[in-house]
Amino acid sequence: MIKVMFVCLGNICRSPMAEFLLKDMVEKLGMQRDFEIASSGTSSEEYGNPVHTGTKRLLAEKGISVAGKYATQLKREDYKKYDFFLAMEQRNVTSALRIFGGDSENKVVRLLDFTSNPRDIADPWYTGDFQRTYEDIMEGLQCFMEAVSENR
Ligand code: 4NP
């Protein structure tokens, strides 16, 4: 079982997009029983709010529903429950380490650090460009899946 928590700031745009895209990917691979997948935000700003319409619309176009997802905040107790905390950008890594009080097991990393071009995921908050966010996330998810498959 591989337990993955995606992390962004608000848990309404980027990390829910990654959560539901990876769920869809592992379902299509028939591997849903091998994964536990969730997402959360480092901030309490959007706590309890539904997924942003930009993410919701992009996923709906791909036949993916986000029904029942409401923003949650990353907690210190989450650290022992997951194997990977896949952050959308560097400041999420910094905030997650503050919440956890460190990262003794090296579980916290940016999603795009699994690629040959390590960088932050494009943030759609000010640009409204959810397509670019989608493309970055898919690149990261594909490289992440290759990395975990090689280590099994
Ligand atoms: P997310 O997007 O972190 O991808 O869910 C944002 C959500 C809220 C804010 C910024 C980005 N905000 O400034 O409140």
mmCIF file of C-alpha atoms and ligand atoms in Angstrom:
data_model
loop_
_atom_site.group_PDB
_atom_site.id
_atom_site.type_symbol
_atom_site.label_atom_id
_atom_site.label_comp_id
_atom_site.label_asym_id
_atom_site.label_seq_id
_atom_site.Cartn_x
_atom_site.Cartn_y
_atom_site.Cartn_z
ATOM 1 C CA MET A 1 0.000 0.000 0.000
ATOM 2 C CA ILE A 2 1.333 3.400 -1.020
ATOM 3 C CA LYS A 3 -0.181 6.311 0.908
ATOM 4 C CA VAL A 4 0.012 9.680 -0.815
ATOM 5 C CA MET A 5 -1.045 13.118 0.436
ATOM 6 C CA PHE A 6 -0.926 15.995 -2.053
ATOM 7 C CA VAL A 7 -0.288 19.373 -0.478
ATOM 8 C CA CYS A 8 -0.932 22.938 -1.667
ATOM 9 C CA LEU A 9 -1.885 26.173 0.080
ATOM 10 C CA GLY A 10 -5.697 26.187 0.086
ATOM 11 C CA ASN A 11 -6.653 22.621 -0.993
ATOM 12 C CA ILE A 12 -9.174 23.933 -3.514
ATOM 13 C CA CYS A 13 -7.195 24.189 -6.813
ATOM 14 C CA ARG A 14 -3.920 22.285 -7.264
ATOM 15 C CA SER A 15 -3.799 19.479 -4.689
ATOM 16 C CA PRO A 16 -7.412 18.326 -5.292
ATOM 17 C CA MET A 17 -6.629 18.261 -9.038
ATOM 18 C CA ALA A 18 -3.625 16.012 -8.331
ATOM 19 C CA GLU A 19 -5.626 13.862 -5.885
ATOM 20 C CA PHE A 20 -8.428 13.107 -8.349
ATOM 21 C CA LEU A 21 -6.125 12.680 -11.353
ATOM 22 C CA LEU A 22 -4.001 10.109 -9.503
ATOM 23 C CA LYS A 23 -7.150 8.330 -8.251
ATOM 24 C CA ASP A 24 -8.363 8.154 -11.870
ATOM 25 C CA MET A 25 -4.945 6.950 -13.066
ATOM 26 C CA VAL A 26 -4.645 4.105 -10.526
ATOM 27 C CA GLU A 27 -8.274 3.103 -11.108
ATOM 28 C CA LYS A 28 -7.578 2.760 -14.852
ATOM 29 C CA LEU A 29 -4.521 0.654 -13.993
ATOM 30 C CA GLY A 30 -6.692 -1.526 -11.715
ATOM 31 C CA MET A 31 -4.409 -0.554 -8.814
ATOM 32 C CA GLN A 32 -6.861 1.311 -6.583
ATOM 33 C CA ARG A 33 -6.407 -1.190 -3.732
ATOM 34 C CA ASP A 34 -2.661 -0.496 -3.741
ATOM 35 C CA PHE A 35 -3.063 3.224 -3.060
ATOM 36 C CA GLU A 36 -4.529 5.555 -0.485
ATOM 37 C CA ILE A 37 -4.739 9.067 -1.932
ATOM 38 C CA ALA A 38 -5.734 12.337 -0.250
ATOM 39 C CA SER A 39 -5.001 16.065 -0.382
ATOM 40 C CA SER A 40 -4.829 18.966 2.038
ATOM 41 C CA GLY A 41 -3.736 22.584 2.348
ATOM 42 C CA THR A 42 -1.128 24.131 4.623
ATOM 43 C CA SER A 43 -3.441 27.091 5.288
ATOM 44 C CA SER A 44 -6.849 27.140 7.012
ATOM 45 C CA GLU A 45 -8.029 29.911 4.640
ATOM 46 C CA GLU A 46 -10.265 27.684 2.484
ATOM 47 C CA TYR A 47 -11.134 25.074 5.141
ATOM 48 C CA GLY A 48 -14.469 23.381 4.391
ATOM 49 C CA ASN A 49 -14.813 24.989 0.962
ATOM 50 C CA PRO A 50 -15.620 22.963 -2.166
ATOM 51 C CA VAL A 51 -13.152 22.462 -5.017
ATOM 52 C CA HIS A 52 -12.542 25.622 -7.128
ATOM 53 C CA THR A 53 -14.747 25.773 -10.239
ATOM 54 C CA GLY A 54 -11.644 25.880 -12.495
ATOM 55 C CA THR A 55 -10.408 22.516 -11.195
ATOM 56 C CA LYS A 56 -13.933 21.101 -11.022
ATOM 57 C CA ARG A 57 -14.647 22.045 -14.654
ATOM 58 C CA LEU A 58 -11.340 20.716 -16.000
ATOM 59 C CA LEU A 59 -11.835 17.371 -14.239
ATOM 60 C CA ALA A 60 -15.512 17.146 -15.280
ATOM 61 C CA GLU A 61 -14.409 17.472 -18.930
ATOM 62 C CA LYS A 62 -12.342 14.329 -18.345
ATOM 63 C CA GLY A 63 -15.250 12.516 -16.711
ATOM 64 C CA ILE A 64 -13.829 12.894 -13.200
ATOM 65 C CA SER A 65 -16.095 13.948 -10.328
ATOM 66 C CA VAL A 66 -14.924 15.733 -7.171
ATOM 67 C CA ALA A 67 -18.229 15.189 -5.360
ATOM 68 C CA GLY A 68 -17.809 15.119 -1.599
ATOM 69 C CA LYS A 69 -14.412 16.839 -1.551
ATOM 70 C CA TYR A 70 -14.070 19.812 0.816
ATOM 71 C CA ALA A 71 -10.841 21.550 1.728
ATOM 72 C CA THR A 72 -8.952 20.263 4.743
ATOM 73 C CA GLN A 73 -5.788 21.442 6.481
ATOM 74 C CA LEU A 74 -2.593 19.418 6.855
ATOM 75 C CA LYS A 75 -2.112 18.227 10.467
ATOM 76 C CA ARG A 76 0.929 17.100 12.435
ATOM 77 C CA GLU A 77 -0.697 13.639 12.949
ATOM 78 C CA ASP A 78 -0.834 13.131 9.158
ATOM 79 C CA TYR A 79 2.931 12.620 9.085
ATOM 80 C CA LYS A 80 2.852 9.018 10.314
ATOM 81 C CA LYS A 81 -0.202 8.114 8.200
ATOM 82 C CA TYR A 82 1.302 8.762 4.735
ATOM 83 C CA ASP A 83 4.403 7.666 2.843
ATOM 84 C CA PHE A 84 4.625 10.695 0.552
ATOM 85 C CA PHE A 85 3.618 14.320 0.927
ATOM 86 C CA LEU A 86 3.730 15.615 -2.649
ATOM 87 C CA ALA A 87 3.852 19.402 -2.536
ATOM 88 C CA MET A 88 2.804 21.658 -5.380
ATOM 89 C CA GLU A 89 5.442 24.320 -4.690
ATOM 90 C CA GLN A 90 8.476 24.977 -2.518
ATOM 91 C CA ARG A 91 6.637 27.118 0.024
ATOM 92 C CA ASN A 92 4.234 24.207 0.660
ATOM 93 C CA VAL A 93 7.301 22.101 1.557
ATOM 94 C CA THR A 94 8.469 24.784 4.003
ATOM 95 C CA SER A 95 4.986 25.086 5.565
ATOM 96 C CA ALA A 96 4.538 21.302 5.790
ATOM 97 C CA LEU A 97 7.875 20.980 7.604
ATOM 98 C CA ARG A 98 6.733 23.658 10.039
ATOM 99 C CA ILE A 99 3.442 21.791 10.661
ATOM 100 C CA PHE A 100 5.239 18.443 11.130
ATOM 101 C CA GLY A 101 8.138 19.870 13.126
ATOM 102 C CA GLY A 102 10.631 18.399 10.634
ATOM 103 C CA ASP A 103 10.804 15.550 8.114
ATOM 104 C CA SER A 104 12.911 12.806 9.703
ATOM 105 C CA GLU A 105 11.792 10.194 7.131
ATOM 106 C CA ASN A 106 12.208 12.424 4.036
ATOM 107 C CA LYS A 107 8.570 12.077 3.051
ATOM 108 C CA VAL A 108 8.015 15.673 1.905
ATOM 109 C CA VAL A 109 8.977 16.541 -1.676
ATOM 110 C CA ARG A 110 7.651 18.600 -4.577
ATOM 111 C CA LEU A 111 5.667 16.542 -7.102
ATOM 112 C CA LEU A 112 7.786 17.909 -9.961
ATOM 113 C CA ASP A 113 10.999 16.862 -8.178
ATOM 114 C CA PHE A 114 10.243 13.410 -9.649
ATOM 115 C CA THR A 115 10.758 14.855 -13.152
ATOM 116 C CA SER A 116 13.961 15.701 -15.012
ATOM 117 C CA ASN A 117 12.933 19.356 -14.720
ATOM 118 C CA PRO A 118 12.308 19.965 -10.977
ATOM 119 C CA ARG A 119 10.100 23.023 -10.415
ATOM 120 C CA ASP A 120 6.871 24.319 -8.872
ATOM 121 C CA ILE A 121 3.490 23.368 -10.375
ATOM 122 C CA ALA A 122 1.992 26.326 -12.301
ATOM 123 C CA ASP A 123 -0.349 28.144 -9.885
ATOM 124 C CA PRO A 124 -3.729 28.956 -11.480
ATOM 125 C CA TRP A 125 -4.802 31.289 -8.641
ATOM 126 C CA TYR A 126 -3.850 34.552 -10.388
ATOM 127 C CA THR A 127 -3.636 33.337 -14.004
ATOM 128 C CA GLY A 128 -6.850 31.284 -14.247
ATOM 129 C CA ASP A 129 -4.811 28.878 -16.402
ATOM 130 C CA PHE A 130 -5.913 25.497 -15.069
ATOM 131 C CA GLN A 131 -4.765 23.746 -18.264
ATOM 132 C CA ARG A 132 -1.100 24.513 -17.519
ATOM 133 C CA THR A 133 -1.592 23.273 -13.969
ATOM 134 C CA TYR A 134 -3.105 20.077 -15.396
ATOM 135 C CA GLU A 135 -0.163 19.515 -17.749
ATOM 136 C CA ASP A 136 2.380 20.041 -14.941
ATOM 137 C CA ILE A 137 0.482 17.701 -12.623
ATOM 138 C CA MET A 138 0.208 14.956 -15.275
ATOM 139 C CA GLU A 139 3.953 15.180 -15.954
ATOM 140 C CA GLY A 140 4.652 14.852 -12.227
ATOM 141 C CA LEU A 141 2.179 11.992 -11.703
ATOM 142 C CA GLN A 142 3.620 9.986 -14.583
ATOM 143 C CA CYS A 143 7.163 10.357 -13.213
ATOM 144 C CA PHE A 144 5.973 9.613 -9.664
ATOM 145 C CA MET A 145 4.242 6.405 -10.808
ATOM 146 C CA GLU A 146 7.377 5.321 -12.683
ATOM 147 C CA ALA A 147 9.488 5.981 -9.581
ATOM 148 C CA VAL A 148 7.247 3.986 -7.220
ATOM 149 C CA SER A 149 6.848 1.126 -9.735
ATOM 150 C CA GLU A 150 10.633 0.779 -9.985
ATOM 151 C CA ASN A 151 10.893 0.480 -6.205
ATOM 152 C CA ARG A 152 8.255 -2.229 -5.733
HETATM 153 P P1 4NP B 1 -4.561 26.123 -4.053
HETATM 154 O O1 4NP B 1 -4.994 27.557 -4.590
HETATM 155 O O2 4NP B 1 -3.495 26.365 -2.992
HETATM 156 O O3 4NP B 1 -4.031 25.452 -5.265
HETATM 157 O O4 4NP B 1 -5.800 25.476 -3.502
HETATM 158 C C1 4NP B 1 -5.124 28.678 -3.793
HETATM 159 C C2 4NP B 1 -6.172 28.769 -2.888
HETATM 160 C C3 4NP B 1 -6.310 29.899 -2.105
HETATM 161 C C4 4NP B 1 -5.385 30.920 -2.229
HETATM 162 C C5 4NP B 1 -4.323 30.815 -3.120
HETATM 163 C C6 4NP B 1 -4.190 29.686 -3.898
HETATM 164 N N1 4NP B 1 -5.531 32.083 -1.447
HETATM 165 O O5 4NP B 1 -4.728 33.023 -1.601
HETATM 166 O O6 4NP B 1 -6.460 32.152 -0.596
#
